[in-house]
CSV table of C-alpha atoms in Angstrom, one decimal:
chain,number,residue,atom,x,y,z
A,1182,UNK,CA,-14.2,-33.2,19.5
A,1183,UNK,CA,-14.3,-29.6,19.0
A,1184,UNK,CA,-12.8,-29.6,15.7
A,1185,UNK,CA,-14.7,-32.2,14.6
A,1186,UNK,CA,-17.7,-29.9,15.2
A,1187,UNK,CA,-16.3,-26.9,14.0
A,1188,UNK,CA,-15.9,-28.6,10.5
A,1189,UNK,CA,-19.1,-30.1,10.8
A,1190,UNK,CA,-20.9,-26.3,11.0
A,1191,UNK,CA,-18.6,-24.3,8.9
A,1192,UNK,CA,-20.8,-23.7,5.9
A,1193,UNK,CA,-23.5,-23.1,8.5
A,1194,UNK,CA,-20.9,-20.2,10.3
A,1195,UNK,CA,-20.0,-19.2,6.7
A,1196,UNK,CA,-23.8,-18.2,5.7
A,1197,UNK,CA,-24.6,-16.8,9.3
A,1198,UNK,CA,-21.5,-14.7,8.6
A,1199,UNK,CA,-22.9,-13.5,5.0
A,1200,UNK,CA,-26.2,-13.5,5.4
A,1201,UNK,CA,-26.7,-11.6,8.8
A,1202,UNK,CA,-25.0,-9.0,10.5
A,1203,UNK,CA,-25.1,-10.4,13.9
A,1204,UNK,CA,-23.3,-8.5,16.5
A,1205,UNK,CA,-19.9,-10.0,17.6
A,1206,UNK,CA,-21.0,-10.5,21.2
A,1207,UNK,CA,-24.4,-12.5,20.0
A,1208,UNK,CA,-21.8,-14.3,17.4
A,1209,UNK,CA,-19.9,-15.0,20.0
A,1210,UNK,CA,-21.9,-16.6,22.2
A,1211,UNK,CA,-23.4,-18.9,19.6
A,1212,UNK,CA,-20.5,-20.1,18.4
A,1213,UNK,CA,-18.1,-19.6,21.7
A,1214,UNK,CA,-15.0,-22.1,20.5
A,1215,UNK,CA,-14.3,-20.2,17.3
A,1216,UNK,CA,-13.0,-17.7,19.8
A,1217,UNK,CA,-10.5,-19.9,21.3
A,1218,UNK,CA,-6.9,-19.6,19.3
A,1219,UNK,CA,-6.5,-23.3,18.3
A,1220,UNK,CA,-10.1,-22.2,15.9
A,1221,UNK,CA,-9.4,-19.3,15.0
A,1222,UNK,CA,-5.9,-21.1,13.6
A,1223,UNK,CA,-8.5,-24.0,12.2
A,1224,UNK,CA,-10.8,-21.6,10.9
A,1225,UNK,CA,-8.3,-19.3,8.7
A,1226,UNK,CA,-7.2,-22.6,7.7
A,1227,UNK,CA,-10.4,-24.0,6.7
A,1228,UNK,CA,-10.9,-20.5,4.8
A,1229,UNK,CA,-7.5,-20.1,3.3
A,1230,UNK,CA,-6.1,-23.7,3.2
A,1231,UNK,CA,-2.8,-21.8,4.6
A,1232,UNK,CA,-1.3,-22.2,8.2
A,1233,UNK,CA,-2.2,-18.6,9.8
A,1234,UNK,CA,1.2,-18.4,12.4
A,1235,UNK,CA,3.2,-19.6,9.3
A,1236,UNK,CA,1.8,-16.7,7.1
A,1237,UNK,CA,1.7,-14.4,9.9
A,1238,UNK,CA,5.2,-14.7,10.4
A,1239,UNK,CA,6.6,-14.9,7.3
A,1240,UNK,CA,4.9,-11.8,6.1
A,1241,UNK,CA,6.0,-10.0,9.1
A,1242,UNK,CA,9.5,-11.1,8.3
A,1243,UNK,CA,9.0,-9.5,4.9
A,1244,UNK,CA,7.4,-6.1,5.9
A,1245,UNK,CA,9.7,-6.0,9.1
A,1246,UNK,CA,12.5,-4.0,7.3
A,1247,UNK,CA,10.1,-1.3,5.8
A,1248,UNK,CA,8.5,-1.0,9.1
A,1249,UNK,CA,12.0,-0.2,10.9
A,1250,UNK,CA,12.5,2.3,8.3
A,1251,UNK,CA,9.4,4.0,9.0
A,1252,UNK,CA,9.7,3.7,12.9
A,1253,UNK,CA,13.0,5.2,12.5
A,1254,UNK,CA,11.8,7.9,9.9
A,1255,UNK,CA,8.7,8.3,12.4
A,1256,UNK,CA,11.5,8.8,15.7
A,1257,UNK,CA,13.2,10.9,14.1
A,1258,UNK,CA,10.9,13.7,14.4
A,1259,UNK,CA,10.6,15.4,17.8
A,1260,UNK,CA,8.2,15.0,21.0
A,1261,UNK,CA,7.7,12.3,23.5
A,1262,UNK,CA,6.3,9.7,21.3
A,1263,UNK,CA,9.5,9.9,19.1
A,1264,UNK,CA,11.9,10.0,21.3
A,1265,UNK,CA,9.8,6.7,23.1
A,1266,UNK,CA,10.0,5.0,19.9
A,1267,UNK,CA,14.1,5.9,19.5
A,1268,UNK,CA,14.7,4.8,22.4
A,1269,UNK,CA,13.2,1.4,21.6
A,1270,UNK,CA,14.7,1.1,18.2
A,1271,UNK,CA,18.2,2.0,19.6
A,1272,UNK,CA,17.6,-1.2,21.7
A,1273,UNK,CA,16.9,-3.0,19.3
A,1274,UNK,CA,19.3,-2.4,16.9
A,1275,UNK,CA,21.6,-3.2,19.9
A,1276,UNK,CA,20.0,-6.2,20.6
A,1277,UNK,CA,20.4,-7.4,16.9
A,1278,UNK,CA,24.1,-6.8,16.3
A,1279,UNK,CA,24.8,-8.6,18.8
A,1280,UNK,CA,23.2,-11.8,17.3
């Protein structure tokens, strides 16, 4: 029922969006489901035409190796901080040889 709603308003949601600069709480309470995860899934989908975990996680799978390296690039500078973050990508690394 709510989907069938939300599609039935989205080019009303689209020209609120462009046309006015409502503040996200007001946004929000006028249109309260697209805050629920299952719409905001439905809406990038209705946006993109792409399914947003499956694009999430496939670009995070992408970037995920130039991230490490920039952790570890990032932990191996001194302070707290870095040695926090070392400390969680020894674990890590642990963790994944031993998949």
């Amino acid at each position: 029922m709510i989907n069938h709603h939300m599609q039935r308003t989205f080019a009303l949601r689209r020209q609120e969006i462009v046309q006015s600069s409502l503040p996200i709480e007001d946004f929000k309470s006028r249109w309260p489901a697209l805050f629920l995860e299952a719409q905001v899934y439905a809406e990038f989908h209705r946006i993109t035409n792409q399914n947003l975990p499956q694009t999430f996680f496939s670009s995070l799978n992408k970037y995920t190796p130039q991230l490490l390296s920039l952790y570890k690039t990032k932990a191996g500078k001194s302070g707290a901080t870095a040695d926090k973050m070392a400390a969680i990508l020894n674990d890590y690394e642990e963790k994944v040889s031993n998949v």
